[in-house]
Every structure is written in C-alpha cells, then in structure tokens.
Coordinates of C-alpha atoms and ligand atoms in Angstrom, one line a residue:
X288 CA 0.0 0.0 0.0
X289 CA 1.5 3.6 -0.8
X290 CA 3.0 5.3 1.7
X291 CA 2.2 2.8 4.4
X292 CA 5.2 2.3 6.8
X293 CA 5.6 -0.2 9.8
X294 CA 7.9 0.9 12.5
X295 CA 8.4 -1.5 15.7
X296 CA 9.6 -0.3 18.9
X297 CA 11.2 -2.6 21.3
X298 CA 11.3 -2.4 25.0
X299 CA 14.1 -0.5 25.7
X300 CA 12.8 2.3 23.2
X301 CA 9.4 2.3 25.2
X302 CA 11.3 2.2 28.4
X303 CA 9.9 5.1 30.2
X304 CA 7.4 8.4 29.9
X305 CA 10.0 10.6 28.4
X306 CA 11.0 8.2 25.8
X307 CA 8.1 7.6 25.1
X308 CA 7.3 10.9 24.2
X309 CA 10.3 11.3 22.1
X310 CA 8.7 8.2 20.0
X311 CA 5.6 10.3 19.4
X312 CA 7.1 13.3 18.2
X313 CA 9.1 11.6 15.8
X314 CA 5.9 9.5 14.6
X315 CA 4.4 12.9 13.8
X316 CA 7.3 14.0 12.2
X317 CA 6.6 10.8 9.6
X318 CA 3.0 11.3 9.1
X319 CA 3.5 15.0 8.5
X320 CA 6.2 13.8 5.9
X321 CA 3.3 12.1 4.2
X322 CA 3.8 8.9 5.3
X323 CA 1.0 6.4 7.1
X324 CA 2.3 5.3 9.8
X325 CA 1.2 1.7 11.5
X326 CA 3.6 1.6 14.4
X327 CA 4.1 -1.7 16.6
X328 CA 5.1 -1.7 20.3
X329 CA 6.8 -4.0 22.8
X330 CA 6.0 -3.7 26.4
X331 CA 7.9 -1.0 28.4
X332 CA 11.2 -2.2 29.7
X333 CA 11.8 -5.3 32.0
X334 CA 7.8 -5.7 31.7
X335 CA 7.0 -9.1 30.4
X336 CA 9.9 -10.6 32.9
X337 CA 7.9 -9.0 35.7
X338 CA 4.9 -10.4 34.8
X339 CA 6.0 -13.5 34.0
X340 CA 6.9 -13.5 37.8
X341 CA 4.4 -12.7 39.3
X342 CA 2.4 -15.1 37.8
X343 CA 5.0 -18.1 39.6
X344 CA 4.6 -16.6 43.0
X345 CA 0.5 -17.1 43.0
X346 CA 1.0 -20.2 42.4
X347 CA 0.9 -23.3 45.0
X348 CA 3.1 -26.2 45.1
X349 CA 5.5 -25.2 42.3
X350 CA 2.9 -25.6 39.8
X351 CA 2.9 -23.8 36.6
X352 CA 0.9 -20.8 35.7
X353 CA -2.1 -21.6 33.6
X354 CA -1.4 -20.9 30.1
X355 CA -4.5 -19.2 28.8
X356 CA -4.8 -16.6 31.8
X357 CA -1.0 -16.3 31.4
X358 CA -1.4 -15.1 28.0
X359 CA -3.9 -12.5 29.2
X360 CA -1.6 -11.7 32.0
X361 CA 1.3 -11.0 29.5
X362 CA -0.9 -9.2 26.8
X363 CA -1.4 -6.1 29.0
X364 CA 2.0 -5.5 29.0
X365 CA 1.8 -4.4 25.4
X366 CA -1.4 -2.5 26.0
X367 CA 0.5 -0.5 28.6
X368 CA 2.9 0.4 25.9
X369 CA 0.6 1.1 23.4
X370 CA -2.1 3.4 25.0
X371 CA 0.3 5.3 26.5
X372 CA 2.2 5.8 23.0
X373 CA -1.6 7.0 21.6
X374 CA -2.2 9.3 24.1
X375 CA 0.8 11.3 23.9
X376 CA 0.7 11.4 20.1
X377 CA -3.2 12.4 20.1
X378 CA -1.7 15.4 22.8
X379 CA 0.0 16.8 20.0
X380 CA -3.0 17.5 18.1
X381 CA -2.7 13.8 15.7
X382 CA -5.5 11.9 14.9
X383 CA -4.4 8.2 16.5
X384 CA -6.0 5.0 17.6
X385 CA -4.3 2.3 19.4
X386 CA -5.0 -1.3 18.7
X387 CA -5.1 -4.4 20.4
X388 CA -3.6 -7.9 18.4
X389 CA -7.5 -8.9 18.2
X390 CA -8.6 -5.5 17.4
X391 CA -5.8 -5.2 14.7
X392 CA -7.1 -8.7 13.2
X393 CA -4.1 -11.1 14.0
X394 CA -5.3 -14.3 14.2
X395 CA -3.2 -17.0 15.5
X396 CA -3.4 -20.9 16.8
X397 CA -4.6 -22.0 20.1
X398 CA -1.1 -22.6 21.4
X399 CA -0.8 -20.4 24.5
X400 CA 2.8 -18.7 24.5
X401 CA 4.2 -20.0 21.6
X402 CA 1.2 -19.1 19.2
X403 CA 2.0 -18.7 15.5
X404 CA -0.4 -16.3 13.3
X405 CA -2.3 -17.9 10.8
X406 CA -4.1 -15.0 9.3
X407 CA -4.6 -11.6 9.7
X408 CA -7.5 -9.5 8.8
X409 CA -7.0 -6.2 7.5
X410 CA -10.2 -4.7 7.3
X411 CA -9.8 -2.5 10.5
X412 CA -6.6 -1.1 9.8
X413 CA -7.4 -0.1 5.9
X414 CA -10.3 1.7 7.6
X415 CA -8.1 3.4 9.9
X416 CA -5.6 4.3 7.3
X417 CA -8.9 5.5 5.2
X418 CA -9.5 8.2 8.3
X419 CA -6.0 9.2 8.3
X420 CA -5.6 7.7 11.7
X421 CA -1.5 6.8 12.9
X422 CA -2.5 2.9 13.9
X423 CA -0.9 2.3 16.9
X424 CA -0.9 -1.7 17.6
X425 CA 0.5 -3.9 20.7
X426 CA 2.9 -6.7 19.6
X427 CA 3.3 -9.9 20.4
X428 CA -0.2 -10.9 20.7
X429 CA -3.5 -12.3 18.5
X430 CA -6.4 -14.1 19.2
X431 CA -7.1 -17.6 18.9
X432 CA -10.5 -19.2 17.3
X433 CA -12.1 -19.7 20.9
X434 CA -11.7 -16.1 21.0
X435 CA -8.9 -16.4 23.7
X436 CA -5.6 -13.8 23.9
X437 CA -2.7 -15.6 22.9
X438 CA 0.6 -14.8 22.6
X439 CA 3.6 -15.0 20.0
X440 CA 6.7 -16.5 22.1
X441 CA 9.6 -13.9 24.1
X442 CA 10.5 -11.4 21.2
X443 CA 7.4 -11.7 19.9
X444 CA 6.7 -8.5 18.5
X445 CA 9.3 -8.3 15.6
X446 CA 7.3 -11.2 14.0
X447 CA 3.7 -8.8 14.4
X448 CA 5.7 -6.3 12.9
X449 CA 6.4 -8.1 9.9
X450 CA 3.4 -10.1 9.6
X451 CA 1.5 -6.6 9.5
X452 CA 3.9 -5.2 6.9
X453 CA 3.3 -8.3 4.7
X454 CA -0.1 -7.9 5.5
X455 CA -1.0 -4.9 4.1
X456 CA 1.8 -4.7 1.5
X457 CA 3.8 -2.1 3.3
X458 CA 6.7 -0.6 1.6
X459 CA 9.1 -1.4 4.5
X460 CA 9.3 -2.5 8.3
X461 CA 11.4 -0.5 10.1
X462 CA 12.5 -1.9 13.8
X463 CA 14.0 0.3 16.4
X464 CA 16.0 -0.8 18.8
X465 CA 18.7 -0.3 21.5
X466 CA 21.4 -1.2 19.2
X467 CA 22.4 0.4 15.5
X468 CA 21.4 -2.8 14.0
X469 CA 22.8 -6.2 12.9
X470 CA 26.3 -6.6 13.4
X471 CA 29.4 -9.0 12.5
X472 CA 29.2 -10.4 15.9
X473 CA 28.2 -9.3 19.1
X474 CA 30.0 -6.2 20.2
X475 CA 30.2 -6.7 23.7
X476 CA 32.2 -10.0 23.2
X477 CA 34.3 -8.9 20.1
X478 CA 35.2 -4.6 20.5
X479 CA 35.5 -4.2 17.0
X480 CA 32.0 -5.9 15.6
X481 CA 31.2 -3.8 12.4
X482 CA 28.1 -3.1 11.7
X483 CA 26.4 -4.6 8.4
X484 CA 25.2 -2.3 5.9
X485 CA 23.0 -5.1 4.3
X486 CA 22.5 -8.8 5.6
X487 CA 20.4 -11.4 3.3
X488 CA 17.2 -13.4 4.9
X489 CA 19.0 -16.5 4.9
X490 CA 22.1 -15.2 6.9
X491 CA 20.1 -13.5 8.9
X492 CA 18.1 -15.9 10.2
X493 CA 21.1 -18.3 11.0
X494 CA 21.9 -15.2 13.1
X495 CA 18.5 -14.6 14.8
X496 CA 18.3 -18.1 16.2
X497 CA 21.6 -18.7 17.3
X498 CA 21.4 -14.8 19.6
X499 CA 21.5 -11.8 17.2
X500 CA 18.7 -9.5 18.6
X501 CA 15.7 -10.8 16.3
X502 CA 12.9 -12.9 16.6
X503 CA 13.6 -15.7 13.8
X504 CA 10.1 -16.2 13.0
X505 CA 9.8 -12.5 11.7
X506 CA 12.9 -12.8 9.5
X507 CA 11.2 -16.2 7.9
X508 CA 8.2 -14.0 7.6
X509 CA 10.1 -11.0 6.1
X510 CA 11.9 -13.8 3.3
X511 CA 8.9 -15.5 2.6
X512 CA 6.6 -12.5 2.2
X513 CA 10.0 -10.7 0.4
X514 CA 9.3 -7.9 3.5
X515 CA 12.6 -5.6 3.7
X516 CA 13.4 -5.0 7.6
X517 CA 15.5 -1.8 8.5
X518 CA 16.7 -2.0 12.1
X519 CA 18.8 1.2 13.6
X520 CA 18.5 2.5 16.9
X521 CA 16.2 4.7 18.5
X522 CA 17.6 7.2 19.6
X523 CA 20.5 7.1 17.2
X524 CA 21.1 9.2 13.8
X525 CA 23.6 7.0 12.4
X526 CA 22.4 4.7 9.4
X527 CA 21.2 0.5 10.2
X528 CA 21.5 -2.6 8.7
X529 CA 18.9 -3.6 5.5
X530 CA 17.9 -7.3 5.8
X531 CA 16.9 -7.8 2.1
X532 CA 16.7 -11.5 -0.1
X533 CA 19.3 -9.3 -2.2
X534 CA 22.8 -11.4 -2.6
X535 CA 26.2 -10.9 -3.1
X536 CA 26.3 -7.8 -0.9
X537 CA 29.3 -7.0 1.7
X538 CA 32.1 -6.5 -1.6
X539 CA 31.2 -10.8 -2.1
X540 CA 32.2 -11.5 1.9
X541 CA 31.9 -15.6 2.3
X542 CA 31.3 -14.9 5.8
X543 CA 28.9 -13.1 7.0
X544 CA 29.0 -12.8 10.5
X545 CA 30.2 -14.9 13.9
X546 CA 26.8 -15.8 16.2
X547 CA 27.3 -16.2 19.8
X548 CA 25.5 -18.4 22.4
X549 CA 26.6 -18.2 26.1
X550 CA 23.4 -20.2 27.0
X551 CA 24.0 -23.4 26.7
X552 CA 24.6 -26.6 28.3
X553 CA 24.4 -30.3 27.4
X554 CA 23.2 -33.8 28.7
X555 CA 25.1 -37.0 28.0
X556 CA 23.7 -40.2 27.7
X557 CA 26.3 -43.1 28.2
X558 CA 25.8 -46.2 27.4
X559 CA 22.2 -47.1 25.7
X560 CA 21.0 -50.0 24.5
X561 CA 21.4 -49.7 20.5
X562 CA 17.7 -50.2 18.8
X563 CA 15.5 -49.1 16.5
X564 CA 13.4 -45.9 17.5
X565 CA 15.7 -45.6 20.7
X566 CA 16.7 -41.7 20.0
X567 CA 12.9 -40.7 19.3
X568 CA 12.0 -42.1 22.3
X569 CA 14.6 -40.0 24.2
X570 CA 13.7 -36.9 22.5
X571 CA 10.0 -37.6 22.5
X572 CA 9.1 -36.6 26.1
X573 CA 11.2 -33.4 25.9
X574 CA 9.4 -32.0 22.9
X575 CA 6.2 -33.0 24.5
X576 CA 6.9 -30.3 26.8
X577 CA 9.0 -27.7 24.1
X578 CA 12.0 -28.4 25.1
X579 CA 14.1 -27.8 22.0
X580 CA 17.3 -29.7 21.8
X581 CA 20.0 -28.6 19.4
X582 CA 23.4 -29.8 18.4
X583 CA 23.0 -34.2 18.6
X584 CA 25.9 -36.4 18.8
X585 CA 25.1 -40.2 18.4
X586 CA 28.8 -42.2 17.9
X587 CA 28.5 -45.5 16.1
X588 CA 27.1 -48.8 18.0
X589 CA 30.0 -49.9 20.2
X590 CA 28.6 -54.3 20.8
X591 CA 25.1 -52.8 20.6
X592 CA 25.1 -49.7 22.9
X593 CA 25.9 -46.2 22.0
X594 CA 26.7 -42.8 23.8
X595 CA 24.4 -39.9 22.9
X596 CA 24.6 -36.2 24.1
X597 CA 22.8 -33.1 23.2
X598 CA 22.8 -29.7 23.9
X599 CA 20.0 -27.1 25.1
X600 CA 19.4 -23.7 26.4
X601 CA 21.0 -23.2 30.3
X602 CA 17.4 -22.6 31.4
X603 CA 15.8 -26.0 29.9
X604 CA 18.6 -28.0 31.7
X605 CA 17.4 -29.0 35.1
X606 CA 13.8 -29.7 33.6
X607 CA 15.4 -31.6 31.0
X608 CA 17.5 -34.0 33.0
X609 CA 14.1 -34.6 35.4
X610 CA 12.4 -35.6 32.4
X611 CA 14.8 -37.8 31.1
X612 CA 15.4 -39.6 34.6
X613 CA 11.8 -40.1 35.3
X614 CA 11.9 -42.1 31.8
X615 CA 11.6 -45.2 33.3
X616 CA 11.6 -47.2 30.1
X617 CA 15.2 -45.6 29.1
X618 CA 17.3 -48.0 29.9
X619 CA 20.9 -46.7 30.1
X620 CA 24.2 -46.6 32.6
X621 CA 24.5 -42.9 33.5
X622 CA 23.2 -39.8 32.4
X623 CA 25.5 -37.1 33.0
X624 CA 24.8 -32.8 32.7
X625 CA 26.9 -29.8 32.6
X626 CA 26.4 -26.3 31.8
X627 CA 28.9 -23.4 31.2
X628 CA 28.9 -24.0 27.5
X629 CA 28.9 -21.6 24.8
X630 CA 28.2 -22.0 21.0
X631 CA 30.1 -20.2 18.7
X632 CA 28.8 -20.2 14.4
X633 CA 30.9 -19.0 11.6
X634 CA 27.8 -17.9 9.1
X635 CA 27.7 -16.8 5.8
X636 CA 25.6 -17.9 2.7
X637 CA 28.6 -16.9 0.9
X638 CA 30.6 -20.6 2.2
X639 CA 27.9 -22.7 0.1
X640 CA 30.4 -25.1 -1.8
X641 CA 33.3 -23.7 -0.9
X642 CA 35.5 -25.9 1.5
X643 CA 37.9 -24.5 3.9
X644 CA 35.8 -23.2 6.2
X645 CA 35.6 -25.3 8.7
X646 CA 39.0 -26.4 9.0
X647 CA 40.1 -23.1 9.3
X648 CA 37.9 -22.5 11.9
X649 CA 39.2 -25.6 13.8
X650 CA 42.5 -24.5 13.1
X651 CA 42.0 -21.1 14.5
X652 CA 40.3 -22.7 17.9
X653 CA 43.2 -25.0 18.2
X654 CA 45.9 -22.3 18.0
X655 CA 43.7 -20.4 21.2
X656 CA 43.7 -23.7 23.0
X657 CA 40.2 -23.8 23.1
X658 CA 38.6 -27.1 23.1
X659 CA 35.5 -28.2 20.7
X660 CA 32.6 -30.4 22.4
X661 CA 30.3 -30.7 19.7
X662 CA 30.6 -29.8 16.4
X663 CA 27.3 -29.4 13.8
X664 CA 27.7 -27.7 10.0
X665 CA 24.7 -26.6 7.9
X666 CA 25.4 -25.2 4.3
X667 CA 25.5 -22.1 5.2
X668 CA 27.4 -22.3 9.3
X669 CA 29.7 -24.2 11.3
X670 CA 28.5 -24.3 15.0
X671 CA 31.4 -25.5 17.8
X672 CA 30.5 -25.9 21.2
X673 CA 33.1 -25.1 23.2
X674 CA 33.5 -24.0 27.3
X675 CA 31.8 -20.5 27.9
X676 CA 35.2 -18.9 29.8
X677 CA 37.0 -19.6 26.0
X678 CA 34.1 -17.5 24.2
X679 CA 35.8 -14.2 23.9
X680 CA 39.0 -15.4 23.3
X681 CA 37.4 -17.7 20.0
X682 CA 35.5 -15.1 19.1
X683 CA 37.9 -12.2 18.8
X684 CA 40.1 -14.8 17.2
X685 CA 37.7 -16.0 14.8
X686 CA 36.4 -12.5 14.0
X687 CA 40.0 -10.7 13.4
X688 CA 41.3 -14.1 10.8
X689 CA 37.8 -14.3 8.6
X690 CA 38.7 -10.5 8.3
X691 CA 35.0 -9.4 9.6
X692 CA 36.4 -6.0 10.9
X693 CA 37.5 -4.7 7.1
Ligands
LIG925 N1 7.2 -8.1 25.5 C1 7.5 -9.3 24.9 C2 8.8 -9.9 25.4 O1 9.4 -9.3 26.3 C3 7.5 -9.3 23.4 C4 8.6 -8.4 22.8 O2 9.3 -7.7 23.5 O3 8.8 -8.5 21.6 O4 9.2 -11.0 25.1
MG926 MG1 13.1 -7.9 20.8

C-alpha cells in the first residue's frame, strides 16, 4: 500500500514516559512527511519478565501458571505500551488509535505462548488508514479461534511487525532498537564488531536463532513475504543494517557474521542400548513439553550400545535431566549434565560449496587452545560448542582471521 510504513519499537525504546514521548514526536514527524504510519510496540522495559513473575509466585506447590490466563496476564504489558504511545501522540494534536492484536485482526493458533499467526484480517486497519488515523498496535499478541488472547513467544513482536507489513503490503518495516542494528558479531564479546550495511534473509536468520537481537520467526516471515526490515537505533542518527533477499552484498564477503551463544549446556547419555526408535524415544518426552534440543551427537554402536549427548538452552537443563530420569523405560548406565557451554557459528551464505571453512575455523580454535565439544555444520554455518570462559577469546580470534572488521 502507498506510503504505508511499519515501524516496531522494542522495550528499551518504550522504556519510560520521556522516551516515550520522544517516539511520538518523531511519529508525527513521519506522518506530516506524508507517510501512514502503522507503528508496533513492545512492552515497556523489564515488563514481560515482571509479569511472568508474578504469575510463579500465585501459584501453589511449584505448579505452573495456567497458560491461557498467562497469555492474558502478559498481553497487558503491550497494552500498557501502546495506550500510552496513543495518548501522547493524540496530545499533539494527531489523529491516533491504538489497537489491540485482536482488534488489529491477528489471528493465531490456540497454542498459548508459543502461538504462530495464521491469518490476519486487514479490514480494521485499511479503515483506519482511510480516516487518516497513525495505527498504533500492541505486539506480540493475537487471538485464537475460541476467542482467547494468545501470545507469540519472548520477542514476539518483531514477527507482528512483519506479519502486518506483509499484510498490508507495506513498503518497508522498520525496527528500532537499543542497538544500531545487525552486526558481524556481538559487540560486547568482540570490540571491534562492524556493523552490516545489508544482511540477506538467509544469513540472517542463522543469526537470529543462534542470539542476534531478532525474533527468527519474523525474518522467515520477512523472506517468505519478500518484506525488507530496517533495524537502527532509537535514539541514534547513524544509518542501520537492511535485511533484504538481495545477494552478493558486503564487496562478495563468504562470511557473513560470527553468532554467539553463552546459554548453553548439554546432557550425555552413556551407554544405551542400540535399537531401532531408541533416540525418538529420548527426544520424544522433551518436545512433548517444548524443550528444544540442538546440536545431537550419536557415535556408532560400540557391541550394541551407543553414547548420545545433546545440547540445550541453560534454562531447559534441570527440567530436562528430570524428564529424562523419570523415563523409566530408558534404559541406560548414566546420564550425565553440565552447563557453562557456549556455542560459537561462523555464518555466511557466501561458504555454500566452498571448502575451507571449517578447517580453518578448527584451526584457528586450536591455535587459542580452546577445546570443541560438539561440532554441527549446515550449508551455510559451522557451530562448535566449546567452554563458555573460552568464548571471547574464539570469538575475537575467529572475527580478526575471517577478516570481519574490514
Ligand atoms: N514483550 C515481549 C517480550 O518481552 C515481546 C517483545 O518484546 O517482543 O518478550
Ligand atoms: Mg526484541
């Protein structure tokens, strides 16, 4: 649709009043520019965390908050946001109306907390566009077919952002943030990160789900729907990164960036009976409860048993390793846990059938003495696990001989 332009704010940029009132003015600035504005919030600051606590200490016996009254619970955090965002812009004379995810027509599955959007209607917000009206909507939230609030997962409101943008055919999405956008690697691990002019979908999402700032689902949106993301920084004049499906962009760099995760830890399984079905059934009771697993290491049969680790987020460890040891049909010799892991990916969509890669980057680790636990390559990444107190050192390393800084 002409003219129509999606902006996102995050938390931080929504933090407090002052900020945002800052926002508002320069929404108005936009619209008076000609532009129609449909602007998506997150919630203000440490909001969601503090709700999301709240909602353990009601409840007895360690038991887990209901999910549907959860999702309501964590909903008003965005409403918060987005009210207060309407009424300061309305003060300065603007015609505005904030939206709820229902009222803004995002439809999504039943699945409480993680729900994905399967539709979303865009009758309400062409009307408000028709009456001139900035559309101010909260993220990170629909409505399911009982009617219930749902909600789109931690991060949420990226992938509202773009799903509105593809939506109504906006021309771009635009996502402010507390950072100046996507860079080589994370800057507070390796000083001199640079950041990326351009990044393609495909790299891009490697980096969104292995820690860059993004929700992955809304870069898979934004490729799919061929949605161009601009992210920069609020409060920030300098230019940001342009996720695009362009190619060959970065003067022909093979490697596009270094992804870092601090968060991880692993679970070893020593010692299990070798039959057919035997790592389902492992895995099966820990997606039953979304657990997601990540790097897998299975070694060949040793006289019919086999060794078989995984690795996971820090915060899914202790649940994990209950699950697993209340299995009472695994039958195995120990299973053994440890956390203070990090994993560290060389990405770039640029490596595709080019070797090398990787045994440079196993070089490079051995010369820092840093020792690799797991080890897992797509086309486009390598991904070592390796001991959390070696990250910086690996990635500075990493970062300065694929040349990233230049
Ligand atoms: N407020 C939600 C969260 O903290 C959604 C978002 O910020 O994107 O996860
Ligand atoms: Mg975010």
């Amino acid at each position: 649709m002409n003219n129509v332009i999606v902006q996102k704010y995050g938390g931080t940029s929504v933090g407090d009043e002052e900020k945002i009132k800052h926002i508002a003015k320069n929404i108005c600035k936009k619209f008076d520019e000609g532009y129609k504005p449909i602007i998506v919030v997150s919630a203000m600051g440490s909001t969601t965390d503090e709700l999301i606590k709240m909602s353990k200490k009601v409840t007895f016996s360690d038991k887990n908050p209901d999910l549907r009254e959860r999702d309501i619970l964590l909903s008003t955090g965005e409403l918060v946001s987005s009210t207060l965002l309407a009424i300061s812009i309305k003060s300065l004379g603007k015609n505005v109306i904030s939206l709820s995810g229902s009222q803004a027509g995002i439809l999504t599955n039943d699945i409480h907390g993680s729900a994905r959007i399967s539709d979303i209607k865009i009758n309400r917000l062409k009307d408000e566009i028709a009456k001139n009206n900035i559309i101010i909507i909260a993220g990170f939230q629909g409505i399911n077919p009982n009617g219930d609030i749902t909600t789109l997962g931690r991060g949420g409101s990226d992938t509202t952002a773009v799903a509105i943008a593809a939506a109504i055919k906006a021309d771009l999405c635009e996502i402010y943030t507390d950072v100046e956008g996507i860079y080589t690697t994370d800057p507070k691990v390796v000083y001199n990160a640079r950041k990326l002019d351009k990044i393609n979908y495909e790299d891009m999402l490697e980096m969104s789900v292995l820690g860059a700032k993004m929700h992955p689902r809304s870069i898979e949106l934004a490729s799919q729907y061929k949605v161009p993301i601009y992210v920069c920084g609020t409060f920030s004049s300098k230019s940001g990164t342009l996720i695009t499906g362009e190619n060959n962009m970065e003067n022909n760099k093979k490697i596009t960036g270094i992804a870092i995760d601090k968060n991880v830890a692993k679970i070893s399984i020593k010692k299990i009976k070798d039959q057919p079905g035997i790592i389902a059934r492992i895995l099966e009771p820990l997606s039953a409860k979304s657990i997601s697993i990540d790097v897998i290491v299975q070694n060949t049969p040793d006289k019919g048993y086999i060794d078989f680790s995984f690795s996971l987020s820090e915060d899914d460890l202790e649940y994990a390793h209950e699950i697993l040891i209340n299995e009472k049909k695994l039958k195995y010799d120990s299973i053994v846990k440890a956390n203070g892991l990090s994993k560290i990916s060389l990405v770039g969509s640029g490596m595709q059938n080019e070797s090398g890669y990787a045994s440079t980057m196993f070089k490079v680790l051995g010369d820092q003495h840093v020792s690799i636990d797991m080890i897992t390559t797509s086309e486009i990444r390598i991904t070592c696990l390796i001991n959390q107190i070696d990250t910086t050192k690996a990635a500075n390393a990493l970062h300065s001989v694929f040349e990233l800084d230049k």
